[in-house]
Short mmCIF file of C-alpha atoms in Angstrom, two decimals:
data_model
loop_
_atom_site.label_atom_id
_atom_site.label_comp_id
_atom_site.label_asym_id
_atom_site.label_seq_id
_atom_site.Cartn_x
_atom_site.Cartn_y
_atom_site.Cartn_z
CA GLU A 19 -6.18 13.66 -5.58
CA THR A 20 -8.49 16.15 -7.03
CA GLY A 21 -8.48 19.77 -6.81
CA ASP A 22 -10.33 22.42 -8.23
CA HIS A 23 -9.45 24.16 -11.30
CA GLU A 24 -11.01 27.18 -13.29
CA LYS A 25 -12.05 25.20 -15.96
CA GLY A 26 -13.11 22.20 -14.01
CA ILE A 27 -11.50 19.36 -11.60
CA LEU A 28 -8.41 18.36 -11.28
CA PHE A 29 -7.08 14.67 -11.28
CA SER A 30 -3.56 13.71 -9.96
CA ARG A 31 -2.25 9.86 -10.56
CA SER A 32 0.96 8.41 -10.44
CA VAL A 33 2.74 7.66 -13.51
CA PHE A 34 5.86 6.00 -14.65
CA LYS A 35 6.20 3.21 -11.55
CA GLY A 36 4.99 6.03 -8.90
CA LYS A 37 8.24 8.27 -10.25
CA LEU A 38 6.00 10.93 -11.23
CA ASN A 39 2.81 12.60 -10.67
CA ALA A 40 0.07 13.31 -13.68
CA VAL A 41 -2.19 16.20 -13.22
CA VAL A 42 -4.85 15.66 -15.56
CA ALA A 43 -8.24 18.06 -16.16
CA LEU A 44 -11.18 16.55 -17.94
CA GLU A 45 -11.01 18.34 -21.58
CA ASN A 46 -13.45 20.97 -20.91
CA THR A 47 -15.90 20.96 -24.17
CA GLU A 48 -19.65 22.00 -25.54
CA ASN A 49 -20.11 18.34 -25.90
CA ASN A 50 -18.17 17.15 -22.11
CA ALA A 51 -20.51 14.40 -20.60
CA LYS A 52 -21.67 15.61 -17.14
CA MET A 53 -20.25 12.80 -15.46
CA THR A 54 -17.04 11.11 -14.93
CA LEU A 55 -16.07 7.89 -14.22
CA LEU A 56 -13.27 7.07 -12.31
CA THR A 57 -11.29 3.58 -11.51
CA ILE A 58 -9.53 3.39 -8.41
CA GLN A 59 -7.32 0.51 -7.56
CA PRO A 60 -8.01 -1.43 -4.07
CA GLY A 61 -6.07 -0.17 -0.59
CA SER A 62 -4.89 3.22 -2.88
CA PHE A 63 -7.31 4.91 -0.05
CA ALA A 64 -7.86 4.18 4.00
CA VAL A 65 -11.37 2.99 4.50
CA ILE A 66 -13.74 6.31 5.26
CA ASP A 67 -17.15 5.35 6.79
CA SER A 68 -19.74 5.85 3.95
CA SER A 69 -23.39 6.04 5.59
CA ASP A 70 -23.76 9.20 4.41
CA MET A 71 -23.06 8.44 1.21
CA GLN A 72 -25.72 8.22 -2.01
CA VAL A 73 -25.45 5.23 -3.81
CA ASN A 74 -26.81 5.78 -7.74
CA SER A 75 -27.62 2.72 -9.57
CA TYR A 76 -27.35 2.99 -13.71
CA GLU A 77 -28.17 0.54 -16.27
CA VAL A 78 -26.15 0.51 -18.86
CA ASN A 79 -27.27 -1.25 -22.55
CA LEU A 80 -23.92 -2.46 -24.70
CA GLY A 81 -26.30 -5.05 -26.33
CA LYS A 82 -26.78 -5.04 -30.60
CA GLU A 83 -29.94 -2.71 -30.31
CA SER A 84 -27.86 -0.11 -28.66
CA ASP A 85 -26.34 0.42 -32.14
CA SER A 86 -25.00 3.54 -32.33
CA ILE A 87 -22.73 1.93 -29.07
CA SER A 88 -22.32 -2.06 -30.67
CA ASP A 89 -20.66 -0.19 -34.21
CA LYS A 90 -17.70 0.69 -32.04
CA ILE A 91 -17.27 -2.30 -29.56
CA GLU A 92 -14.90 -5.45 -30.11
CA TYR A 93 -15.94 -8.46 -27.90
CA GLY A 94 -12.86 -10.74 -27.59
CA ASP A 95 -11.85 -13.35 -25.17
CA MET A 96 -12.46 -13.22 -21.47
CA VAL A 97 -9.59 -13.53 -19.34
CA GLN A 98 -9.24 -14.29 -15.32
CA PRO A 99 -6.65 -11.91 -13.52
CA ARG A 100 -3.70 -14.15 -11.79
CA SER A 101 -5.62 -13.78 -8.28
CA GLY A 102 -6.54 -15.48 -5.24
CA LYS A 103 -7.25 -15.19 -1.64
CA SER A 104 -5.19 -11.91 -0.66
CA LYS A 105 -5.68 -10.66 2.60
CA LEU A 106 -3.63 -7.52 2.65
CA ASP A 107 -6.72 -5.16 1.18
CA GLN A 108 -8.52 -5.68 4.98
CA ALA A 109 -5.14 -6.67 7.03
CA LYS A 110 -4.28 -3.85 9.60
CA ILE A 111 -0.27 -5.17 10.39
CA ILE A 112 1.58 -6.49 7.08
CA VAL A 113 5.21 -7.58 7.19
CA ALA A 114 6.61 -7.64 3.96
CA ALA A 115 9.98 -9.49 2.19
CA GLY A 116 12.56 -8.29 -0.23
CA ARG A 117 15.57 -9.77 -2.03
CA GLY A 118 17.25 -8.54 1.77
CA ILE A 119 16.39 -11.73 3.67
CA GLY A 120 18.88 -13.59 1.05
CA ASP A 121 17.30 -17.20 0.34
CA ARG A 122 13.81 -18.39 -0.27
CA GLU A 123 14.09 -20.53 3.07
CA ASN A 124 13.87 -17.29 4.98
CA ILE A 125 10.24 -17.09 3.86
CA GLY A 126 9.61 -18.92 7.00
CA HIS A 127 11.10 -16.79 9.13
CA ILE A 128 9.47 -13.61 7.75
CA LYS A 129 6.17 -15.59 8.85
CA ASN A 130 7.84 -16.66 12.06
CA LEU A 131 7.86 -12.49 12.73
CA ALA A 132 4.18 -11.74 11.04
CA ALA A 133 2.84 -14.62 13.88
CA CYS A 134 4.00 -11.85 16.63
CA PHE A 135 0.94 -10.01 15.86
CA THR A 136 -2.58 -10.46 15.53
CA ASP A 137 -3.92 -11.18 12.40
CA ALA A 138 -0.26 -10.27 10.50
CA ALA A 139 -0.61 -11.15 6.49
CA VAL A 140 2.67 -11.31 5.08
CA ALA A 141 3.64 -10.02 1.34
CA GLY A 142 6.59 -9.28 -0.43
CA SER A 143 8.31 -7.39 -3.17
CA ARG A 144 7.84 -7.89 -6.56
CA PRO A 145 11.62 -9.36 -7.00
CA LEU A 146 10.26 -12.13 -4.92
CA ILE A 147 7.30 -12.84 -6.19
CA ASP A 148 9.12 -12.49 -10.04
CA MET A 149 11.49 -15.45 -8.74
CA GLY A 150 8.11 -17.47 -7.40
CA TRP A 151 9.26 -17.09 -3.75
CA MET A 152 5.59 -15.43 -3.01
CA PRO A 153 2.66 -15.84 -5.04
CA TYR A 154 1.06 -12.97 -6.76
CA GLU A 155 -1.26 -12.60 -4.37
CA GLN A 156 0.88 -11.05 -1.91
CA GLN A 157 2.83 -8.66 -4.13
CA VAL A 158 2.75 -4.90 -2.78
CA GLY A 159 3.32 -2.32 -5.25
CA ILE A 160 2.14 -0.42 -8.42
CA THR A 161 1.94 -3.78 -10.49
CA GLY A 162 0.46 -5.00 -7.12
CA ALA A 163 -1.82 -4.46 -4.52
CA LEU A 164 -1.72 -0.65 -3.05
CA VAL A 165 -2.42 -1.09 0.77
CA SER A 166 -2.34 1.50 4.12
CA PRO A 167 -2.03 -0.43 6.99
CA ASP A 168 -1.74 0.61 10.07
CA LEU A 169 1.41 -0.80 10.43
CA TYR A 170 4.10 -1.72 7.73
CA MET A 171 7.07 -3.63 8.39
CA ALA A 172 9.21 -3.75 5.16
CA VAL A 173 12.14 -6.15 5.60
CA GLY A 174 14.85 -6.38 3.72
CA ILE A 175 13.37 -4.59 1.16
CA SER A 176 15.42 -1.29 -0.44
CA GLY A 177 12.68 0.27 -1.47
CA SER A 178 12.34 1.25 -5.32
CA SER A 179 9.66 3.89 -6.12
CA GLN A 180 7.24 0.94 -8.01
CA HIS A 181 6.72 -0.48 -4.13
CA ILE A 182 6.70 2.37 -2.18
CA ALA A 183 4.29 4.22 -4.19
CA GLY A 184 1.94 1.01 -2.97
CA MET A 185 2.88 0.90 0.50
CA LYS A 186 3.72 4.50 1.24
CA ASP A 187 0.35 5.70 2.32
CA SER A 188 0.57 2.82 5.40
CA LYS A 189 0.03 4.63 8.94
CA PHE A 190 3.13 3.78 10.40
CA ILE A 191 6.22 1.84 8.62
CA VAL A 192 9.34 0.04 10.02
CA ALA A 193 12.27 -0.50 7.84
CA VAL A 194 15.32 -3.37 8.78
CA ASN A 195 17.48 -2.96 5.89
CA ARG A 196 21.54 -3.28 6.22
CA ASP A 197 22.03 -0.63 3.59
CA PRO A 198 21.82 3.01 5.85
CA ASN A 199 20.82 4.62 2.46
CA ALA A 200 18.22 2.38 1.73
CA ALA A 201 15.11 4.44 -0.06
CA ILE A 202 12.89 2.89 1.98
CA PHE A 203 13.71 4.59 4.89
CA ASN A 204 12.76 8.22 3.46
CA VAL A 205 9.24 7.20 3.87
CA SER A 206 9.58 5.22 7.17
CA ASP A 207 8.86 6.02 10.61
CA ILE A 208 11.61 4.24 12.00
CA CYS A 209 14.60 2.78 10.71
CA ILE A 210 16.63 -0.29 11.55
CA VAL A 211 20.42 -0.59 9.85
CA GLU A 212 20.70 -4.26 10.60
CA GLU A 213 20.61 -7.70 8.78
CA SER A 214 17.42 -9.22 8.54
CA LEU A 215 17.58 -12.30 9.74
CA ASN A 216 19.33 -11.14 12.50
CA PHE A 217 16.61 -8.28 13.60
CA ILE A 218 13.49 -11.35 13.35
CA GLU A 219 15.76 -13.42 15.62
CA THR A 220 16.36 -10.46 18.29
CA PHE A 221 12.83 -9.27 18.01
CA THR A 222 10.96 -12.81 18.03
CA GLY A 223 13.09 -13.75 20.74
CA ILE A 224 12.88 -10.81 22.85
CA LEU A 225 9.35 -12.33 22.50
CA GLY A 226 9.69 -15.99 23.42
CA LYS A 227 8.32 -16.73 20.07
#
């Protein structure tokens, strides 16, 4: 998020795993560059029409012939990120599971629930990924994917600040949790207080899945 400021433009960014928002201003000095580079994690914002935008390409030379720059750069090893083919960034519907589903074997029920929708993607909270129940590519949260689908269904997810920061911009949020005080309910459009598997069995049963 950005905003006008008497000394320039203010930028708001999430810090401390989504617990706080820091407002940052560029240093206003005589040597301040006229161009600002921003890096944005995929899924941070909803897709907009970019047909009217102008894209400029710039060539940056960081080779040894640029002595003023090369002296300040150290080249280390190249490390490939832990990534694979993830559908979360483009998914219009995401069904996400948390520790509330109980056992690893119950991920099959989450997939059955996702199958009730057209081209829905399956995701998980960080605890599930840390336990190896799902690959990292399916993690939603500050340290995973930031998503904003049309429908986000959170099943058995308590709602840590880290997870909420990754999915709070979803257009419609349905949360299922047995705890009526679960934090995930604070950002949900529909709150269902129920055991995860009971809800899934009832929902899929109604649809005949």
